[in-house]
Structures are given as structure tokens and as C-alpha cells.
Short mmCIF file of C-alpha atoms and ligand atoms in Angstrom, two decimals:
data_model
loop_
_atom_site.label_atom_id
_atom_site.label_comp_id
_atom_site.label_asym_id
_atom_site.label_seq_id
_atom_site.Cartn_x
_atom_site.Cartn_y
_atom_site.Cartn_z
CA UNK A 1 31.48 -32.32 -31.96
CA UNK A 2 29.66 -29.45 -33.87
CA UNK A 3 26.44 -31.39 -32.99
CA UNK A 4 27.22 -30.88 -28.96
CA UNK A 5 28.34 -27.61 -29.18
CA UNK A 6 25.02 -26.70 -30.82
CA UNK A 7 23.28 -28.12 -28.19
CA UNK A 8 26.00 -26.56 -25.44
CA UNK A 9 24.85 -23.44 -27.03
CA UNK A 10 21.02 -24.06 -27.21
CA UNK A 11 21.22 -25.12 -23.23
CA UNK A 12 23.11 -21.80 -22.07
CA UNK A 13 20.86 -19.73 -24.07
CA UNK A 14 18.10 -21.35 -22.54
CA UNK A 15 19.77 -20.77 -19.09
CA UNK A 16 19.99 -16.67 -19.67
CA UNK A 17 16.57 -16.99 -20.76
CA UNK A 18 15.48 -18.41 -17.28
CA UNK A 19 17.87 -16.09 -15.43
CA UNK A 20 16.41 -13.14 -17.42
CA UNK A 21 13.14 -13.75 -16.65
CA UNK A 22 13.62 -14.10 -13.08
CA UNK A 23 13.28 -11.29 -11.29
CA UNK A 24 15.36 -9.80 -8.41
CA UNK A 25 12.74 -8.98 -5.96
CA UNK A 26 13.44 -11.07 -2.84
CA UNK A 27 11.26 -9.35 -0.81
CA UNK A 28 8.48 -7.14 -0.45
CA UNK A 29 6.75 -4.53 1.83
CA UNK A 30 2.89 -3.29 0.94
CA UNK A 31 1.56 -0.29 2.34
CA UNK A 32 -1.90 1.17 2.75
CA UNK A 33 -3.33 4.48 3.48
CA UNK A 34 -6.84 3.67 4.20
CA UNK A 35 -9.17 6.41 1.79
CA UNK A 36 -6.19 8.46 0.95
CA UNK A 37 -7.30 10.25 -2.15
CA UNK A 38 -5.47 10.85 -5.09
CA UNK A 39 -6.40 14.47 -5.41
CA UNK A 40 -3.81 15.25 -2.94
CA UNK A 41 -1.47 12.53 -3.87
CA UNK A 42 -1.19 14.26 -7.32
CA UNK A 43 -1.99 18.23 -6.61
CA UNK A 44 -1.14 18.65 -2.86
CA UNK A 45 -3.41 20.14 -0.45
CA UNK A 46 -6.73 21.04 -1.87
CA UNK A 47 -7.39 25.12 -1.40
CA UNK A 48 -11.27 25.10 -0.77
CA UNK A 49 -10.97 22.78 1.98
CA UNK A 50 -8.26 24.31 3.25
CA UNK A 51 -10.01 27.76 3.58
CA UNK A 52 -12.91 26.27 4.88
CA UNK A 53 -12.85 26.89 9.06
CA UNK A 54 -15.75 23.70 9.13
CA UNK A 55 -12.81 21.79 7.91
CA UNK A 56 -10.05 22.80 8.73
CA UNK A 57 -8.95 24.87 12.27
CA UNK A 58 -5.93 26.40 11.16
CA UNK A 59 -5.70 27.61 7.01
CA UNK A 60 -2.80 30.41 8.34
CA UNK A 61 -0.53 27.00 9.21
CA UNK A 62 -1.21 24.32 6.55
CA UNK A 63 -0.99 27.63 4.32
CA UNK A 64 2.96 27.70 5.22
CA UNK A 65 3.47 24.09 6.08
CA UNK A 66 1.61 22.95 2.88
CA UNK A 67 0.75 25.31 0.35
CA UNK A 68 2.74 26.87 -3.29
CA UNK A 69 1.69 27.69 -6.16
CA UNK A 70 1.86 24.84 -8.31
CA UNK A 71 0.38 21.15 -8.18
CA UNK A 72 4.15 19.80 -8.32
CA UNK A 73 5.29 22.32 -5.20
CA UNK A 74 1.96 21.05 -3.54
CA UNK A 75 2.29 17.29 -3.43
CA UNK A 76 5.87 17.29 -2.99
CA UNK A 77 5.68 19.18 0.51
CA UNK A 78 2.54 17.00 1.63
CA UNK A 79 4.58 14.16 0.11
CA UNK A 80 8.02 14.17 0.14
CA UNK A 81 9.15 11.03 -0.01
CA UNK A 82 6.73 9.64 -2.92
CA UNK A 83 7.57 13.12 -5.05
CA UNK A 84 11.47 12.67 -4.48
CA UNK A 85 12.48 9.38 -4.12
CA UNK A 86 9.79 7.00 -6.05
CA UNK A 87 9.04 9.65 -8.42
CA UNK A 88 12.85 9.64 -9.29
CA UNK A 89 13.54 5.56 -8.87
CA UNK A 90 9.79 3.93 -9.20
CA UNK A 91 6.38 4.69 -10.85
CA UNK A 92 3.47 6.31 -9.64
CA UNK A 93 -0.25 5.75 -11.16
CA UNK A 94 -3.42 7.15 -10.79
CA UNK A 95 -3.21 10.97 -11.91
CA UNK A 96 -6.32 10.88 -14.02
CA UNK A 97 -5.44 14.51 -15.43
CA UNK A 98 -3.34 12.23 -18.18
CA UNK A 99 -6.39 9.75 -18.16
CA UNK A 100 -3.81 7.29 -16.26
CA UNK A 101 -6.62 5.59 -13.80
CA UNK A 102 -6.58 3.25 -11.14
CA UNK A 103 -9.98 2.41 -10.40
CA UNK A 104 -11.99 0.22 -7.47
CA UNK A 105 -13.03 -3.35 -9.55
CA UNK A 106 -15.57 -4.13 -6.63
CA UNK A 107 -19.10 -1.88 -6.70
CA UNK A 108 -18.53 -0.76 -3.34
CA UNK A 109 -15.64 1.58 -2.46
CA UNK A 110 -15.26 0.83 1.08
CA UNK A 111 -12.68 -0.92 3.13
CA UNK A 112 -13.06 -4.91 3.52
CA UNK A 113 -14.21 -4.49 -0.14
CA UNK A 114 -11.03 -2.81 -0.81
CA UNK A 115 -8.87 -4.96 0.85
CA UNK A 116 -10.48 -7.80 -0.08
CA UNK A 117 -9.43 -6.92 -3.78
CA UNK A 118 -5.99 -6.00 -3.50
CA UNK A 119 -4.94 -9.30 -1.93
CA UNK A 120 -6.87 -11.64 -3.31
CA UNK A 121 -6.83 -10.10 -6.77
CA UNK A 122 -10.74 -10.78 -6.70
CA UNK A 123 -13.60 -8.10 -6.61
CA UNK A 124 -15.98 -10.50 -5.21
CA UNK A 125 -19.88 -9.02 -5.22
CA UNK A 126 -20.18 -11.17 -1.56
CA UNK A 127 -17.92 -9.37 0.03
CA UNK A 128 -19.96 -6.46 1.00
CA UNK A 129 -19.18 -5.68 4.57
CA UNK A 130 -17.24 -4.17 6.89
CA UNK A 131 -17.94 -6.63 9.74
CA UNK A 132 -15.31 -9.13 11.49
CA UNK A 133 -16.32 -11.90 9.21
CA UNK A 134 -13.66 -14.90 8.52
CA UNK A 135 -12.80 -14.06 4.49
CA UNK A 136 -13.29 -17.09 2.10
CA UNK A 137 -11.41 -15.91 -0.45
CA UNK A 138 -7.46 -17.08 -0.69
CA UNK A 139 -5.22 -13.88 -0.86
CA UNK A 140 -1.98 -13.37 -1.98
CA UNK A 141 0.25 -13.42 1.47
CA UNK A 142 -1.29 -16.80 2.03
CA UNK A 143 -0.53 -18.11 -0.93
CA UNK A 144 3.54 -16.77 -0.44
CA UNK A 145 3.33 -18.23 2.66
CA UNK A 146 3.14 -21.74 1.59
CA UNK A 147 5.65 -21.19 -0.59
CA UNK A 148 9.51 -22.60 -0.20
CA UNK A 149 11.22 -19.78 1.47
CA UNK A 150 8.69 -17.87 2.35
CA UNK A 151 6.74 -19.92 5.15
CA UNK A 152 6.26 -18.14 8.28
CA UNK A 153 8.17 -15.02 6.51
CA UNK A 154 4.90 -12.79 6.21
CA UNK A 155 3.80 -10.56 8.46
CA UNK A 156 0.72 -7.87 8.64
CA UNK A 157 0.90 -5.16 11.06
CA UNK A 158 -2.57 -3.06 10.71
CA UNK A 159 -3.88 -0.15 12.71
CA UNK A 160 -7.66 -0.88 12.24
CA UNK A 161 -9.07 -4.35 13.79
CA UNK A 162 -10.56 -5.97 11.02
CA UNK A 163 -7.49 -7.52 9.08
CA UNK A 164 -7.17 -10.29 11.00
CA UNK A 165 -10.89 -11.58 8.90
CA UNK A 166 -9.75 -9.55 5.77
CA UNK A 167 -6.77 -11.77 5.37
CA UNK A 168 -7.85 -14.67 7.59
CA UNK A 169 -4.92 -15.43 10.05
CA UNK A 170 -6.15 -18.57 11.30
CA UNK A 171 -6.55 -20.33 7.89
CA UNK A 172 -3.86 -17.78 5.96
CA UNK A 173 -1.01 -18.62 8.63
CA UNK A 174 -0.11 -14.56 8.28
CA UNK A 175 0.99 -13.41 11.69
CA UNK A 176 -1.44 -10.33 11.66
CA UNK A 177 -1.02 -7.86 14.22
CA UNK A 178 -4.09 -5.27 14.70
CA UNK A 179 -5.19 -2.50 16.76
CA UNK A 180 -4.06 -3.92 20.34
CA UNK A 181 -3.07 -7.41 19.32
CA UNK A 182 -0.90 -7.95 21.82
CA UNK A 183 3.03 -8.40 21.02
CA UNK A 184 4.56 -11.55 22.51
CA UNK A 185 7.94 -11.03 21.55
CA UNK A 186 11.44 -11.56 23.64
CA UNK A 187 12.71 -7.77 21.97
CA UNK A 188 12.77 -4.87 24.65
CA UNK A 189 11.56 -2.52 21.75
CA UNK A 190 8.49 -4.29 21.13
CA UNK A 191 7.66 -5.02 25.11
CA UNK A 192 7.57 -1.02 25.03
CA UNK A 193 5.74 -0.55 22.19
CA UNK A 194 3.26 -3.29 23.52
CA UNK A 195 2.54 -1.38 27.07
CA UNK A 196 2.32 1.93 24.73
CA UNK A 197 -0.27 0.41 22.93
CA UNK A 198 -2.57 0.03 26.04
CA UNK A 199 -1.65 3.24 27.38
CA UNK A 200 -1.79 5.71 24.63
CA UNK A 201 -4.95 7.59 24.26
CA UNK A 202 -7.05 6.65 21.34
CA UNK A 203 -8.16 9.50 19.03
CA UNK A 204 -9.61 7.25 16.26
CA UNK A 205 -10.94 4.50 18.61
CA UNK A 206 -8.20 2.11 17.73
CA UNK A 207 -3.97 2.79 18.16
CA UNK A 208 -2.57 5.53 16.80
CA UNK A 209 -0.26 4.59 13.12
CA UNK A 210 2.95 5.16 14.35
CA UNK A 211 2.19 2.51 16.98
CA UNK A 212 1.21 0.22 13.92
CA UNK A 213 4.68 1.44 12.01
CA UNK A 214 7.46 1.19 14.63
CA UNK A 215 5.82 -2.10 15.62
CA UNK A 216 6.23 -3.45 12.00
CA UNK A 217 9.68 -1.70 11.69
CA UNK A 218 11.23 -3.43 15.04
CA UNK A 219 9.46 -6.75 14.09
CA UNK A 220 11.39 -6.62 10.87
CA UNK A 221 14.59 -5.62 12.04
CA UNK A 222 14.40 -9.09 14.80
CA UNK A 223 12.82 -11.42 12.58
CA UNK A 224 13.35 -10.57 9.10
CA UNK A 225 9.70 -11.40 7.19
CA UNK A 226 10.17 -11.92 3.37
CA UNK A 227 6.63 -10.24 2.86
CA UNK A 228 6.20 -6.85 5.25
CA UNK A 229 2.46 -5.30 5.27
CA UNK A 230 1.90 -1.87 6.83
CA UNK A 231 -2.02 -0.87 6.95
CA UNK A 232 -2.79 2.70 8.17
CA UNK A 233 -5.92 4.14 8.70
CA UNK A 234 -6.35 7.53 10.77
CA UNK A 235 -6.59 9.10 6.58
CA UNK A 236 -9.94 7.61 6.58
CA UNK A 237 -11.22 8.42 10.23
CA UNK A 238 -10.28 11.49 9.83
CA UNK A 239 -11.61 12.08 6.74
CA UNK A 240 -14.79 10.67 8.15
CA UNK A 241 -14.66 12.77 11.11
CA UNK A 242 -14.43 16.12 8.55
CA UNK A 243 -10.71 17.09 10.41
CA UNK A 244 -9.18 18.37 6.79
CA UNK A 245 -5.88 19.36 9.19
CA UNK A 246 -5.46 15.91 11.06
CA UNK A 247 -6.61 14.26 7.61
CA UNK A 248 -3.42 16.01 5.72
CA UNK A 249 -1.35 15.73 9.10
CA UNK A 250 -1.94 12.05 9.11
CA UNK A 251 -1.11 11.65 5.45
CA UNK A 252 2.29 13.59 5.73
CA UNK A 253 3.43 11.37 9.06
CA UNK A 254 2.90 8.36 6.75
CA UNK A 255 4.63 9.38 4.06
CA UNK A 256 7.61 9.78 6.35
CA UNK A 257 6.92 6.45 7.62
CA UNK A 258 7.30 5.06 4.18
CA UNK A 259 10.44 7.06 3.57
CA UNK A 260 11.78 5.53 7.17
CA UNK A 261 10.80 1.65 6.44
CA UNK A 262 12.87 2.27 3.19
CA UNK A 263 15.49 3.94 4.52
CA UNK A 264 15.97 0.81 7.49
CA UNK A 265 15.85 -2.00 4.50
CA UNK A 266 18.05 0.10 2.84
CA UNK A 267 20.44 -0.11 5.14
CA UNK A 268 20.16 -4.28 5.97
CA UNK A 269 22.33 -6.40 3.62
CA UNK A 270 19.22 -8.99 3.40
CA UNK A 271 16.56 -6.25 1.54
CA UNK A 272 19.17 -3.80 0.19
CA UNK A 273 18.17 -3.34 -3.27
CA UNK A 274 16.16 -6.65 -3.54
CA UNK A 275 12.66 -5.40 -1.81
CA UNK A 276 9.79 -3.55 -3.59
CA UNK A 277 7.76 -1.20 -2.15
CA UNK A 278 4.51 -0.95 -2.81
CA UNK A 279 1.79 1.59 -1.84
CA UNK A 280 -1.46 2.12 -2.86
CA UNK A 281 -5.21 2.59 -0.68
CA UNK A 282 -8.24 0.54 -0.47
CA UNK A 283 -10.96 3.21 -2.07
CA UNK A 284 -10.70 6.74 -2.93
CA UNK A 285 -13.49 9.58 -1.56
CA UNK A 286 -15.68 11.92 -3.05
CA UNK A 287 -14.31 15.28 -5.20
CA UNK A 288 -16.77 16.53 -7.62
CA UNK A 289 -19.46 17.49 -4.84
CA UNK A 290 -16.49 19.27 -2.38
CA UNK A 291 -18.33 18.39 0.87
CA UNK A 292 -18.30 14.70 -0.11
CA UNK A 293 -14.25 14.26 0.52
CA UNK A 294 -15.53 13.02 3.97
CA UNK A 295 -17.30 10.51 2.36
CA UNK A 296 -16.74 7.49 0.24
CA UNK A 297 -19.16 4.45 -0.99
CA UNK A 298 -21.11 3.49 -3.99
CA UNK A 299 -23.00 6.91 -3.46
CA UNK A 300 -20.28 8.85 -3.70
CA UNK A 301 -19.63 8.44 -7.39
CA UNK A 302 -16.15 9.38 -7.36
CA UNK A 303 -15.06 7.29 -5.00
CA UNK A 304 -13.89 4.42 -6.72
CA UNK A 305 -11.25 6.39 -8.12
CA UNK A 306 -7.35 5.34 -6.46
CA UNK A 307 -3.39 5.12 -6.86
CA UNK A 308 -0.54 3.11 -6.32
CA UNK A 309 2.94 4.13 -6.33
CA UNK A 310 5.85 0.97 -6.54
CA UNK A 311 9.70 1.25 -6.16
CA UNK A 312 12.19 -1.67 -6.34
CA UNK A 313 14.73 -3.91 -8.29
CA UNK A 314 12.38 -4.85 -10.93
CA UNK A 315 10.61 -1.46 -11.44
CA UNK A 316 11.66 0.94 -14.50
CA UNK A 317 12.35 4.07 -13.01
CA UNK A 318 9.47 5.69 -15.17
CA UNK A 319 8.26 8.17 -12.73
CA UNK A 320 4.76 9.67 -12.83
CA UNK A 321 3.02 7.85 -15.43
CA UNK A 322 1.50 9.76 -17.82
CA UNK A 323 0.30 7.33 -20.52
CA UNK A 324 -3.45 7.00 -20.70
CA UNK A 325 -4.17 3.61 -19.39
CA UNK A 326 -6.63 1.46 -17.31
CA UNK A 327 -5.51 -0.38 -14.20
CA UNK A 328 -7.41 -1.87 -11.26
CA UNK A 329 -7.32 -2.60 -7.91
CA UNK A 330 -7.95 -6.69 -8.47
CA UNK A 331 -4.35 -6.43 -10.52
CA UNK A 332 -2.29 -5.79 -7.62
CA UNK A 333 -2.31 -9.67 -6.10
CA UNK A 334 -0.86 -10.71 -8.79
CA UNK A 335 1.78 -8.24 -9.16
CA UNK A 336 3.23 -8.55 -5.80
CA UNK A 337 2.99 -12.59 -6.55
CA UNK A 338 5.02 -12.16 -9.75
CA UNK A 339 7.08 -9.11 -8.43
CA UNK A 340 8.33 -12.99 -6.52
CA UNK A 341 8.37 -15.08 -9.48
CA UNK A 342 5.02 -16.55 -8.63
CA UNK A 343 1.81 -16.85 -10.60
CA UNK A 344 -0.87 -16.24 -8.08
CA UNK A 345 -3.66 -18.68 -8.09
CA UNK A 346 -6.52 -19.52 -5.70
CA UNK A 347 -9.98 -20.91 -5.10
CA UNK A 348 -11.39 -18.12 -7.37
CA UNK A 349 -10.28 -15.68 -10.14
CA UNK A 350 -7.55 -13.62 -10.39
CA UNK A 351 -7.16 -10.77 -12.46
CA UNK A 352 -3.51 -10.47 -14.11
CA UNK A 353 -0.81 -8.56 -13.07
CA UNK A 354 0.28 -5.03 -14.09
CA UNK A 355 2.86 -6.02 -16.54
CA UNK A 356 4.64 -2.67 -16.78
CA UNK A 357 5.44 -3.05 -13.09
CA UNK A 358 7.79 -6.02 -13.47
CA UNK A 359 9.17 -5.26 -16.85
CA UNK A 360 12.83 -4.27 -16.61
ZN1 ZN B 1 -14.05 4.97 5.57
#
């Protein structure tokens, strides 16, 4: 009898130990704001390029919509929702004033490179393009996707037009909507937000975000995905374009975004606190040489320098993280996998997860 309750013992403890380790994350929805630096992430709006008229065409109004006197005042009015609601319930990396870096694995600090990295936790040297070429690499949504669960439960929906060879539809089986994919569903919402779409004009040469967002937001609402992915990108054309005003405008509309996609799984039974948020960018842009925030690339030898913010069941509720540490971009594959319960593997290497992430 002593004998079996020994072993009775040694079997529940064993149980707790399983149910411990599991985590609660059920689902998850990844963000991107494509070549969103950190420097206003962390500090706000930056003052020279504010004043400068080549930059920006109105200093008197991002002065009042955007400007105080402190870093902390900054940020929080260019970014509301990361500097009240993640800062207080999630973690936020990348302020490199407390040597806490995020940093570009891949030599190249440009998009597909990016991308390529944060899903299939691999900084591979061949992928060195921005071209509509079919990715070889696995990534981490295809790898969900076949398993139990979680097939057909993944969806992508990306404002610039290369995703669908970034993560591969046809082999990945990730329903990627991009640019003017059109939307083929039997929801009124997204038959409207499919004619907009065509109709709307097209300042960076491909739809405008909030097309992208309220297309991913109605397409959760009807069909529920497990896995969510949000990719923005008028940051970077902006950016490119040297608009410091539609740059910052852009970045502020997203943020709100975020705050509304958490707000609307909030509020649903089925992701109410059992989804993670995640949000980080594919490359950073220049800083040291001021004129070279337009720019980005292994010239531009800031540039590899990024973030990544994460909020969700599974998450301490550290805050800004201040601890000098050293994460990368190829980490973030397997996080979201074991965010799951999953160990991420595929046909190449894959850098571990960020342990402090999923560490509650
Ligand atoms: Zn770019």
C-alpha cells in the first residue's frame, strides 16, 4: 500500500510538472512595422528631423501632436498603446541606451532578409533579395500549420506584395493575403473592403495599411485563425521617400491598430487572455549620420539595429527591459513556436528561442 501511494504520488507530481510547463498561449497574432526604428520606439519623435522643412512639412503640428520634454512623454504620445498597455502587462526590447539590443542576424538589413529571419529563425547568406522569389527555407507558420489544431488556422494579411514568396503560400499552406490579393469571402465586410482595395488611391504603390488591418481584423472575427499575422509597410516607404510627417503619421495609425486587434480578441471568449501579441520590424535604418534615417542596408551601419515588444498569458509583465543583453532577430521563430508548446524545427537551423519571453 505505501509502495502505490509512492508511486500515486510520483505520477501526480509528474502530471503538475507537465501542466506547469505547458503554457497557456492558444493563440497568437505577429505584427510588423516594416523599418520602424527604434529611436522613436524608445525616445519619441526625433527633434532634428522634425525641424528640418526637407523632412518634414509641418514642425508647428507634430510639435503639439508629438513633442514633450522627455524621452518617456515622447514615445508614449507617438506610441500609446506599446507605452501604456505592453509596457504595463508585457516586455519591450531593444532600447540600446541600457545596452538591451536586438540586432539583424542576416548581413543585410533589408526586407525579404528580414522576414526571412524572423520566421524561419534562419539568417540564411542566400537570401539576399528583395525579388518575388519562391523561399526555400521552412518558416514557422508552416510548420504550426501542420500541426493538430492548428491546420488551416494561420493566416497572413500583408500590405507589401512580396509575402506570398517570403513565406511561400503554395508549399507553406498559409492563406497569405497581399497588396490586392483579392478576398473571396461570403462576409459583407470583407466584399467592401475587397472593392476598396481596387478603388483606393495608392500613395505607396501598393494598398494603404488600414486596408491590410481591417481586412485581417474582419477575417478573424468570421473565421477564427489560431496564428494571426499583420505586416505593415508605409514606415518604410515613407521613410524611403524622406516624408518624416507621413513616416511618424504612419507609425502612430499602427500603433492604434495594434491597440484595436487587442482590444477585439480581448473581447472574444476564444483569444481572451490566451493570445500573445507580438511585434517587432524586419531591419532598423540609419541614426548616427542623421540624413541616413531614410535609408537602411549593409551600408548604413546602423541599420541592423531593431525591437520587439510581446504581451500575453505567458509573458512576465517586466516592462521595458533594461538588463544588458543580446537578442536576435533569428530567435523569434522559435519563440512564437514555443510561445505554442512547439519546438520549431525545419530543413535548416534554427536559432533558440528567447527564454525570458515564455518564462512565467
Ligand atoms: Zn526599405
Amino acid at each position: 500500500m505505501k509502495r502505490f501511494i509512492f508511486i500515486f504520488i510520483l505520477q501526480i507530481a509528474f502530471v503538475c510538472g507537465l501542466i506547469a510547463q505547458q503554457p497557456q498561449t492558444e493563440n497568437i497574432i505577429i505584427v510588423t512595422l516594416d523599418g520602424m526604428r527604434w529611436q522613436e520606439v524608445y525616445k519619441g519623435v526625433d527633434e532634428t528631423l522634425m525641424n528640418d522643412s526637407v523632412y518634414n512639412r509641418d514642425a508647428k503640428r507634430m510639435k503639439e501632436k508629438f513633442w514633450a520634454d522627455t524621452e518617456q512623454e515622447r514615445r508614449k504620445k507617438l506610441f500609446p498603446f506599446l507605452w501604456t498597455t505592453i509596457e504595463k502587462q508585457g516586455q519591450l526590447y531593444g532600447n540600446r541606451k541600457f545596452d538591451n539590443k536586438v540586432d539583424n542576424s542576416n548581413p543585410y538589413w533589408f526586407s525579404y532578409p528580414g522576414y526571412n529571419e524572423i520566421f524561419t529563425g534562419y539568417p540564411d547568406t542566400a537570401v539576399n533579395s528583395n525579388d518575388k522569389i519562391w523561399n526555400k527555407n521552412e518558416n514557422v507558420l508552416e510548420f504550426l500549420n501542420k500541426q493538430k489544431g492548428f491546420t488551416g488556422k494561420i493566416a497572413a494579411f500583408a500590405t507589401w506584395d512580396v509575402f506570398p514568396y517570403i513565406l511561400n503560400e503554395p508549399r507553406s499552406g498559409v492563406y497569405v493575403n497581399a497588396d490586392v490579393d483579392t478576398m473571396t469571402f461570403d462576409q459583407p465586410v470583407l466584399q467592401m473592403l475587397n472593392d476598396m482595395q481596387f478603388l483606393t488611391t495608392r500613395p505607396i504603390g501598393v494598398r494603404p495599411d488600414i486596408i491590410t488591418y481591417m481586412a485581417a481584423r474582419e477575417y478573424l472575427k468570421a473565421y477564427r485563425p489560431r496564428v494571426l499575422y499583420i505586416a505593415f509597410d508605409e514606415t518604410d516607404d515613407f521613410a524611403h521617400g524622406g516624408m518624416y510627417d507621413q513616416y511618424i503619421g504612419s507609425a502612430h495609425s499602427q500603433d492604434a491598430m495594434i491597440a484595436d486587434i487587442w482590444n477585439t480578441v480581448q473581447a472574444l471568449p476564444q483569444y481572451k487572455n490566451k493570445t500573445t501579441l507580438l511585434i517587432t520590424v524586419d531591419h532598423g535604418r540609419g541614426d548616427k549620420v542623421k540624413s541616413n534615417w531614410k535609408h537602411h542596408g549593409a551600408k548604413i551601419e546602423d541599420a541592423h539595429e531593431i525591437w520587439l515588444a510581446v504581451m500575453g498569458p505567458d509573458t512576465k509583465p517586466s516592462g521595458e527591459m533594461k538588463e544588458p543583453v543580446q537578442l536576435y532577430q533569428k530567435q523569434i521563430a522559435a519563440t512564437i513556436a514555443s510561445l505554442l508548446g512547439y519546438n520549431f524545427t525545419a530543413n535548416h537551423p534554427v536559432a533558440v528561442p528567447i527564454s525570458e519571453i515564455n518564462k512565467k
